[in-house]
PDB file of C-alpha atoms in Angstrom:
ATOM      1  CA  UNK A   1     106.666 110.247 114.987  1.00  0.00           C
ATOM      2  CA  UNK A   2     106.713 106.696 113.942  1.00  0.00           C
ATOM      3  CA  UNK A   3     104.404 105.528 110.810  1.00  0.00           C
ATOM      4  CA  UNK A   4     102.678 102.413 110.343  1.00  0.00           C
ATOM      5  CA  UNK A   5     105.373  99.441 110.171  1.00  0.00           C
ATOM      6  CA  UNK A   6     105.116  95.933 108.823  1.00  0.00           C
ATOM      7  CA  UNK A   7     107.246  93.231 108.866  1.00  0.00           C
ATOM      8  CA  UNK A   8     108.847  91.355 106.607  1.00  0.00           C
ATOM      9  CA  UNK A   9     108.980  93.783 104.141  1.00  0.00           C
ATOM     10  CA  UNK A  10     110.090  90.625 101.971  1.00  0.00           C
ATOM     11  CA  UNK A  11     108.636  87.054 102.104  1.00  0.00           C
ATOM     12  CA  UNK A  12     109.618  84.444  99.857  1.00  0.00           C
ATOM     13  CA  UNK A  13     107.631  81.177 100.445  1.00  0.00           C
ATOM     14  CA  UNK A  14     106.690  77.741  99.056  1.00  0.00           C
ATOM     15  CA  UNK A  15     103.617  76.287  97.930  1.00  0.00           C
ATOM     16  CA  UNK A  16     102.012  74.861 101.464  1.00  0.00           C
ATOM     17  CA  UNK A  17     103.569  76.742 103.629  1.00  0.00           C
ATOM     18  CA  UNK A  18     101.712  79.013 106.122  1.00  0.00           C
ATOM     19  CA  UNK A  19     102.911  82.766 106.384  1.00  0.00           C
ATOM     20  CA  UNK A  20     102.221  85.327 109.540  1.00  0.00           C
ATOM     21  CA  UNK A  21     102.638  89.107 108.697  1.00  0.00           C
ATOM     22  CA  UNK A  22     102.467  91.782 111.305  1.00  0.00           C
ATOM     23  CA  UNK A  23     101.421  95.041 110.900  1.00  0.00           C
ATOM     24  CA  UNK A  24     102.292  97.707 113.956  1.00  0.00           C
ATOM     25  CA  UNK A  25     100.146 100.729 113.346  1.00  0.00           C
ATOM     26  CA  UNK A  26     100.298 104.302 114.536  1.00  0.00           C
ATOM     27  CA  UNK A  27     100.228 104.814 118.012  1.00  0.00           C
ATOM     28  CA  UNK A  28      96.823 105.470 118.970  1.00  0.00           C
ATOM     29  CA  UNK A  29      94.875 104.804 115.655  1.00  0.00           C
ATOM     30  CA  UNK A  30      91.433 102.722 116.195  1.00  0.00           C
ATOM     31  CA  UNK A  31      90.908 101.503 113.148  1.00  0.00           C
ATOM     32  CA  UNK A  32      93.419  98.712 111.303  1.00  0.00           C
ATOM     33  CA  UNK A  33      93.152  97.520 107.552  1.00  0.00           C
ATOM     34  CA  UNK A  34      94.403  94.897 105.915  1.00  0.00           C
ATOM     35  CA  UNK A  35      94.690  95.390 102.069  1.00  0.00           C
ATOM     36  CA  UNK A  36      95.985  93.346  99.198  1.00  0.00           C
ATOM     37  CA  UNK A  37      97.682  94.492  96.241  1.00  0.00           C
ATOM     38  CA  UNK A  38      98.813  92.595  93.003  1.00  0.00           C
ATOM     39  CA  UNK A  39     101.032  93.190  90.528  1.00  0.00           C
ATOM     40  CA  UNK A  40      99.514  96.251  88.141  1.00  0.00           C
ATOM     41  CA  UNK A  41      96.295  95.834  90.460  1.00  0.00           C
ATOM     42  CA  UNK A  42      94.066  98.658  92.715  1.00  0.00           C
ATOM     43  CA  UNK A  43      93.980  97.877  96.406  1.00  0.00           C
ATOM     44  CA  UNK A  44      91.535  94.861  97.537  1.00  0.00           C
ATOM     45  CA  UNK A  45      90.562  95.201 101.000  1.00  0.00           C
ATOM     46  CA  UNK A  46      91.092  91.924 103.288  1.00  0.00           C
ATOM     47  CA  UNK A  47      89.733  92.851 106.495  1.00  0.00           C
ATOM     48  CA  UNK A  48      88.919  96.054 109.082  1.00  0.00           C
ATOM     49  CA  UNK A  49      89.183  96.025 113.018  1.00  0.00           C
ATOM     50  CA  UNK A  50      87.716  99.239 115.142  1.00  0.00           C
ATOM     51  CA  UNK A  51      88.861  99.225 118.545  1.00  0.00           C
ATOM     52  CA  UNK A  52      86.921  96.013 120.476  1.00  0.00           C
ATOM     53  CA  UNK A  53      84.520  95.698 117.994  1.00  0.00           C
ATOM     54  CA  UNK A  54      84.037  92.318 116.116  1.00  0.00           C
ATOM     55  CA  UNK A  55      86.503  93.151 112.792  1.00  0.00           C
ATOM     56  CA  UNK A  56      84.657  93.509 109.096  1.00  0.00           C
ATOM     57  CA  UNK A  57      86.364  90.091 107.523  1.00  0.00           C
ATOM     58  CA  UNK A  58      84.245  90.361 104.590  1.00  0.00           C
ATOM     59  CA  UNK A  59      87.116  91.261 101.839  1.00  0.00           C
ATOM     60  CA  UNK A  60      89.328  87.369 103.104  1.00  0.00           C
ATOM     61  CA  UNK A  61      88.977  85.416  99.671  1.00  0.00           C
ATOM     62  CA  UNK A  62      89.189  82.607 101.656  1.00  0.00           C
ATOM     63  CA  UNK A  63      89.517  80.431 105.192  1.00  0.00           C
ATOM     64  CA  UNK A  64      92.658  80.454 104.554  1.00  0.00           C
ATOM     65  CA  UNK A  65      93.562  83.755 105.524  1.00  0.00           C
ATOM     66  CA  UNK A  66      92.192  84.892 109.029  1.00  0.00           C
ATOM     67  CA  UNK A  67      93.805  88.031 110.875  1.00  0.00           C
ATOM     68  CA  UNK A  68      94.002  89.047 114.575  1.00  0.00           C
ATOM     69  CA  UNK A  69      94.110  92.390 116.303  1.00  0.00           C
ATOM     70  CA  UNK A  70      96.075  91.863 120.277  1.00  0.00           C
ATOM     71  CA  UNK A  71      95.486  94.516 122.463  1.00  0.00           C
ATOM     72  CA  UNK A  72      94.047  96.790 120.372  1.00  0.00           C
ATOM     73  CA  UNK A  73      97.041  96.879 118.345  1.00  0.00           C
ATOM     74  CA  UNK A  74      99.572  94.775 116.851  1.00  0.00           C
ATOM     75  CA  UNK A  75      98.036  92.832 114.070  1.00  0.00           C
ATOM     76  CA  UNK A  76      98.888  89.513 112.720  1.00  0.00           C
ATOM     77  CA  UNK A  77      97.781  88.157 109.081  1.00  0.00           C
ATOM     78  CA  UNK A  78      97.864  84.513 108.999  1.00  0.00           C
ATOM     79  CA  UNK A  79      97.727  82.916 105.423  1.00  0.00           C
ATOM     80  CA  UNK A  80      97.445  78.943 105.744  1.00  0.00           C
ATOM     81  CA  UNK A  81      98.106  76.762 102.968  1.00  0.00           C
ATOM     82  CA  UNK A  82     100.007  79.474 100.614  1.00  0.00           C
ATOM     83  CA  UNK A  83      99.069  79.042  96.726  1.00  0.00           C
ATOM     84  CA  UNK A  84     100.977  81.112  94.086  1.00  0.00           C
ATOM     85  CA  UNK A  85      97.754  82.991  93.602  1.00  0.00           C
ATOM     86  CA  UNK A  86      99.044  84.597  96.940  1.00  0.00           C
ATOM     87  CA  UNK A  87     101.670  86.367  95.921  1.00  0.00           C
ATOM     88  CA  UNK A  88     101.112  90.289  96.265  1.00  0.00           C
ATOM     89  CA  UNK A  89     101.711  93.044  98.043  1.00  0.00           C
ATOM     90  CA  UNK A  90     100.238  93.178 101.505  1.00  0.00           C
ATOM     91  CA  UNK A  91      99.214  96.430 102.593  1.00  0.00           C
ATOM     92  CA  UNK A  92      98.342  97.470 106.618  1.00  0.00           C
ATOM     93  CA  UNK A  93      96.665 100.860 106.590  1.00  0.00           C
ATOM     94  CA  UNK A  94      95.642 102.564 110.212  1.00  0.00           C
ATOM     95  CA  UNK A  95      93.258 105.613 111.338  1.00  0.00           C
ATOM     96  CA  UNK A  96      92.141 107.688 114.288  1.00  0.00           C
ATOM     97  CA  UNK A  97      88.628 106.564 113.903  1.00  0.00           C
ATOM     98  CA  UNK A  98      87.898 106.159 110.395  1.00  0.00           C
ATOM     99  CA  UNK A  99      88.441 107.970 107.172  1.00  0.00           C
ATOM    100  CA  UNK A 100      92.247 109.241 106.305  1.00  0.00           C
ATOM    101  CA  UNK A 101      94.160 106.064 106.603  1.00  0.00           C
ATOM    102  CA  UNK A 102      98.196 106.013 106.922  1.00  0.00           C
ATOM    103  CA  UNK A 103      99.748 102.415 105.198  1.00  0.00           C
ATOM    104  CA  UNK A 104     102.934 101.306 106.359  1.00  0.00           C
ATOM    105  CA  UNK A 105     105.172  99.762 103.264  1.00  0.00           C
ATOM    106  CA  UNK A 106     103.364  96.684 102.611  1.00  0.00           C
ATOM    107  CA  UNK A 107     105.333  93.109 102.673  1.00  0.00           C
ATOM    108  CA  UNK A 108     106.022  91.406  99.594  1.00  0.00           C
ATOM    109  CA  UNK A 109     105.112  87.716  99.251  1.00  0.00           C
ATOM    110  CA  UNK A 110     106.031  85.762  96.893  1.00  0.00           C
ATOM    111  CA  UNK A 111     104.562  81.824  97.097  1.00  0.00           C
ATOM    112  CA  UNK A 112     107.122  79.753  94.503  1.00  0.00           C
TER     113      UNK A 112
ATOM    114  CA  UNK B   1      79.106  97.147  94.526  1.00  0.00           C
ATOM    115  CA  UNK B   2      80.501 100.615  93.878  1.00  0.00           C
ATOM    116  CA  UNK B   3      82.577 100.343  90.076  1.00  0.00           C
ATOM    117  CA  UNK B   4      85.118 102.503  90.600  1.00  0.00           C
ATOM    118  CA  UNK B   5      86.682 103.260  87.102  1.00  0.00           C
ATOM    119  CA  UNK B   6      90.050 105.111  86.519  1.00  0.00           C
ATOM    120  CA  UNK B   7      91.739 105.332  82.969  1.00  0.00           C
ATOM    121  CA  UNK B   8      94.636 103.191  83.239  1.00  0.00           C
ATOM    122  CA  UNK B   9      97.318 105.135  81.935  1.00  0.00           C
ATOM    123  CA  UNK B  10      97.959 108.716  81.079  1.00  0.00           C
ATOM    124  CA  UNK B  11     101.121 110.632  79.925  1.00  0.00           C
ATOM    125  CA  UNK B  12     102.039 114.053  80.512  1.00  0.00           C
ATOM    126  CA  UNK B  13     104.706 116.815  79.827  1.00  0.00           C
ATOM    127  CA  UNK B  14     106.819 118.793  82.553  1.00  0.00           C
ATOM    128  CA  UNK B  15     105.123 121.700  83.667  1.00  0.00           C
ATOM    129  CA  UNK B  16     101.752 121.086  82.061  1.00  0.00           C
ATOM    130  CA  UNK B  17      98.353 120.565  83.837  1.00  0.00           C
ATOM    131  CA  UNK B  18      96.885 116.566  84.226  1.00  0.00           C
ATOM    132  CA  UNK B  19      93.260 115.673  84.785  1.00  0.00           C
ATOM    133  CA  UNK B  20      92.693 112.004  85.954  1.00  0.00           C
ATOM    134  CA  UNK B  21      88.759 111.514  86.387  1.00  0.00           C
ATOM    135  CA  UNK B  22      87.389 108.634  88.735  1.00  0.00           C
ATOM    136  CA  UNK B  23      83.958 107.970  87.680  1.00  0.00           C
ATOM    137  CA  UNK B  24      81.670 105.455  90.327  1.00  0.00           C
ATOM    138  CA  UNK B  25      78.443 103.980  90.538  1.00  0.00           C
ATOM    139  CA  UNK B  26      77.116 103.869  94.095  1.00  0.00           C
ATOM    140  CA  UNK B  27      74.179 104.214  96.414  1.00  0.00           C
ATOM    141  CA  UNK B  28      75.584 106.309  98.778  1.00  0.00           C
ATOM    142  CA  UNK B  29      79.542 107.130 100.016  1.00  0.00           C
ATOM    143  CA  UNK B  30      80.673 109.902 103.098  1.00  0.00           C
ATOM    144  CA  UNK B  31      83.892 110.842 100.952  1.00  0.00           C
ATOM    145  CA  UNK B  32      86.237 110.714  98.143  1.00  0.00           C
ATOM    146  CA  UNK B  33      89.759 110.234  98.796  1.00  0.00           C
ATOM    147  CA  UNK B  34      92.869 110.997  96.108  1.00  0.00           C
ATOM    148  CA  UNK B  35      96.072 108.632  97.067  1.00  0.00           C
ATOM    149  CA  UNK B  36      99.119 109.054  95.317  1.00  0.00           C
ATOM    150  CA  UNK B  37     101.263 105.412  95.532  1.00  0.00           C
ATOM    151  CA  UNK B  38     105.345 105.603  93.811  1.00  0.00           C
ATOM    152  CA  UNK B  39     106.421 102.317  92.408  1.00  0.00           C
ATOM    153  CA  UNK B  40     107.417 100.317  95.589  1.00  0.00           C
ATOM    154  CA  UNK B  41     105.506 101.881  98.066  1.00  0.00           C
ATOM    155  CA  UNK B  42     102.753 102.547 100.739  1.00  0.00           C
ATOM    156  CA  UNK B  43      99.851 104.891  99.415  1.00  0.00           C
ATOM    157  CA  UNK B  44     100.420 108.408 100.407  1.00  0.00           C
ATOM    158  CA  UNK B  45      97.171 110.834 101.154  1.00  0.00           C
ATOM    159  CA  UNK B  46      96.525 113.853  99.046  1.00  0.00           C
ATOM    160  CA  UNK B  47      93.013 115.086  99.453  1.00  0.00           C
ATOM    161  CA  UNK B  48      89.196 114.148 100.312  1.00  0.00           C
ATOM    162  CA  UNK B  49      86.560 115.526  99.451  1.00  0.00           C
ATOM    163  CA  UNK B  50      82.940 115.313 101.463  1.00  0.00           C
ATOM    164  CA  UNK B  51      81.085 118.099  99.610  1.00  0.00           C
ATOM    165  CA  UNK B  52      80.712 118.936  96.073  1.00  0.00           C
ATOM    166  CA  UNK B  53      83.376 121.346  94.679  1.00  0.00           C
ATOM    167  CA  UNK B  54      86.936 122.080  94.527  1.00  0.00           C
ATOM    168  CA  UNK B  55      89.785 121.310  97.424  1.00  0.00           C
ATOM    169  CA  UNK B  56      92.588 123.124  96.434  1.00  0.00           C
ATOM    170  CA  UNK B  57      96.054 122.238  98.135  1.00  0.00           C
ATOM    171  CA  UNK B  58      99.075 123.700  96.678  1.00  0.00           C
ATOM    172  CA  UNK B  59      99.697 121.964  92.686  1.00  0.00           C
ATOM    173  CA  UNK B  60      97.021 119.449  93.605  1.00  0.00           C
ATOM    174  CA  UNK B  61      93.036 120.023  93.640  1.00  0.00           C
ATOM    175  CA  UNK B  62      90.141 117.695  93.652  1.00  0.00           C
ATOM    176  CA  UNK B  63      86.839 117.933  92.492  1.00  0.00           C
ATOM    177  CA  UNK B  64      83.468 116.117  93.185  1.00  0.00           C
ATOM    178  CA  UNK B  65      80.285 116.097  92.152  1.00  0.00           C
ATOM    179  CA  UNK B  66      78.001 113.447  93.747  1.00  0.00           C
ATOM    180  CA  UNK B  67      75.212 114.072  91.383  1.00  0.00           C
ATOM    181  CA  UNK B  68      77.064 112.882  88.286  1.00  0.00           C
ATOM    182  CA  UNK B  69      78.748 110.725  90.422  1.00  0.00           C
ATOM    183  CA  UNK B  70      82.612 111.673  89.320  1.00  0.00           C
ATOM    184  CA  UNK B  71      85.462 113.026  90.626  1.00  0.00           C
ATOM    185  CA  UNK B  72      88.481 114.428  89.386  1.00  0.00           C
ATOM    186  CA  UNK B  73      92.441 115.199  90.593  1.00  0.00           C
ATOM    187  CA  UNK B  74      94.138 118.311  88.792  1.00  0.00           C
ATOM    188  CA  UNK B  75      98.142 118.380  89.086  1.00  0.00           C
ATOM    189  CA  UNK B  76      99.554 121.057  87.902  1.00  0.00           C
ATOM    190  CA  UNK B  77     103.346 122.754  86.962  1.00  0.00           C
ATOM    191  CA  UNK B  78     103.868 118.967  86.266  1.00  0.00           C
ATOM    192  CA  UNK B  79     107.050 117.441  87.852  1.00  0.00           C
ATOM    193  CA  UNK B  80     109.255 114.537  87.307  1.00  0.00           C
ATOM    194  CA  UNK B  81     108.413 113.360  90.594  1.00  0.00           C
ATOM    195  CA  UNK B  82     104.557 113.187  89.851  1.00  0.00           C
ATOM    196  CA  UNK B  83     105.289 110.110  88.052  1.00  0.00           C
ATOM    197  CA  UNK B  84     103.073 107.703  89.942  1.00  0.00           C
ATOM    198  CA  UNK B  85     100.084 105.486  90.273  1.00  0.00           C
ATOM    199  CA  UNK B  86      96.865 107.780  91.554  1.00  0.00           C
ATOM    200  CA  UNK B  87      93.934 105.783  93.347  1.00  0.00           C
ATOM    201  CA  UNK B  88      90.770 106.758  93.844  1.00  0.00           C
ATOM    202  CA  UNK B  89      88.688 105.673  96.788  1.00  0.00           C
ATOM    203  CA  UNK B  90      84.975 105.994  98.119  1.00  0.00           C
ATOM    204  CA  UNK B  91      84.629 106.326 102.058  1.00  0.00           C
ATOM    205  CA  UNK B  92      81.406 104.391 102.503  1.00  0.00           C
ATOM    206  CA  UNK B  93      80.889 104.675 106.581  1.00  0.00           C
ATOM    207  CA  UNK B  94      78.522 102.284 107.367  1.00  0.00           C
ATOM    208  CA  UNK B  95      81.177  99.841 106.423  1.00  0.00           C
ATOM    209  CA  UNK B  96      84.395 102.276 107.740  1.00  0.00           C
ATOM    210  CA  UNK B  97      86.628 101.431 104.908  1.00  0.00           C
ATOM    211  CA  UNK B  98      87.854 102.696 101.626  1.00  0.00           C
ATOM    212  CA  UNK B  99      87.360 100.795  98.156  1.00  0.00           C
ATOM    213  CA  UNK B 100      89.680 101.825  95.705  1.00  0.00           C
ATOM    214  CA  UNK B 101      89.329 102.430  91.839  1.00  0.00           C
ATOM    215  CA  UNK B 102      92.721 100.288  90.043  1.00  0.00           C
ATOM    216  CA  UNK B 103      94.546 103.356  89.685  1.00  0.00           C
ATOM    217  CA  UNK B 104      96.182 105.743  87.071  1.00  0.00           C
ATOM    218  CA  UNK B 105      99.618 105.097  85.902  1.00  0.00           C
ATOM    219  CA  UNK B 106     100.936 108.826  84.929  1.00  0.00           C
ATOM    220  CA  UNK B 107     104.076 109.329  83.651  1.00  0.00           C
ATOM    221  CA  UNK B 108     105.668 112.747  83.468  1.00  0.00           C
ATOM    222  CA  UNK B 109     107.704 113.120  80.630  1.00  0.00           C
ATOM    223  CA  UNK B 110     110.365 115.963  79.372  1.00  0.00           C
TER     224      UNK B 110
END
């Protein structure tokens, strides 16, 4: 069956710009994260939805970045305004319910 | 907060038997998960533990003990292939998500 997938898997950017990454979980999985990762650096988490619940934003380091979940899947990060302190990995993680999450490769962005 | 610490790097020898030891600081977690996360890629699963004690799963176990509040992942008959980053992460359900300790670098040597 099909993992979680994210697209780009590359983004190259410049300082400014706004950015939209998408994040198409497991079929059936509740739960959606949103994690960051830099260079040599553990996971930071950016934001949780469960199913129609309001989503747990309180991991965005700014209002910047804002994420949406349509339909109870698909998710779109949105990062306004990109500044080179931006650049990282960006990790989409989903779950049944909670608990044992599945990533999907993570899109690279890089903000010149 | 929950000060997840991991040693940052560790080096082993094919074949041998690794220890990496998370050690936190929290008021109160549901589980502790092991990831394992090659260069490049997503985080992969490998255990969790809810009790106290030993999960045992083929070269890999993981240990817990809340009361000391640590945690450690045992690989053994060491492979090249076990050369990768190792996360640990609390499972705190009031909030439904997983914070994650930086990671151990291991690198499996001949």
């Amino acid at each position: 069956g099909a993992g979680v997938s994210q697209s780009p898997s590359n983004k190259v950017t410049e300082k400014g710009k706004d950015v939209e990454l998408r994040c198409d979980p497991i079929s059936g999985h509740t739960a959606l994260y949103w994690y960051r990762q830099s260079l040599g650096q553990g996971l930071e988490f950016l934001i949780y939805f469960q199913g129609n619940s309001a989503p747990d934003k309180s991991g965005l380091p700014s209002d910047r970045f804002s994420a949406e979940r349509t339909g109870g899947s698909v998710s779109t990060l949105t990062i306004q305004r990109t500044q080179q302190e931006d650049s990282a990995v960006y990790l989409c993680a989903s779950s049944l319910s909670s608990g044992r999450e599945f990533f999907g490769p993570g899109t690279r962005l890089t903000v010149l | 907060g929950q000060n997840i610490d991991q040693p940052t790097e560790m080096t082993a020898t094919e074949g041998a038997i690794v220890q990496i030891n998370c050690t936190y600081q929290t008021s109160g977690f549901n589980g502790l998960f092991w990831y394992q996360q090659h260069a490049g890629e997503a985080p992969t699963f490998l255990s969790y533990n809810v009790l106290d004690g030993l999960e045992e799963k083929g070269r890999f176990s993981s240990f817990l003990s809340r009361s000391k509040g640590y945690s450690y992942l045992l690989l053994k008959e060491l492979q090249m292939k076990d050369s990768a980053s190792y996360l640990c992460a609390l499972f705190t359900g009031g909030g439904n998500k997983l914070t994650f300790g930086t990671g151990t670098q291991l690198k499996v040597e001949l």
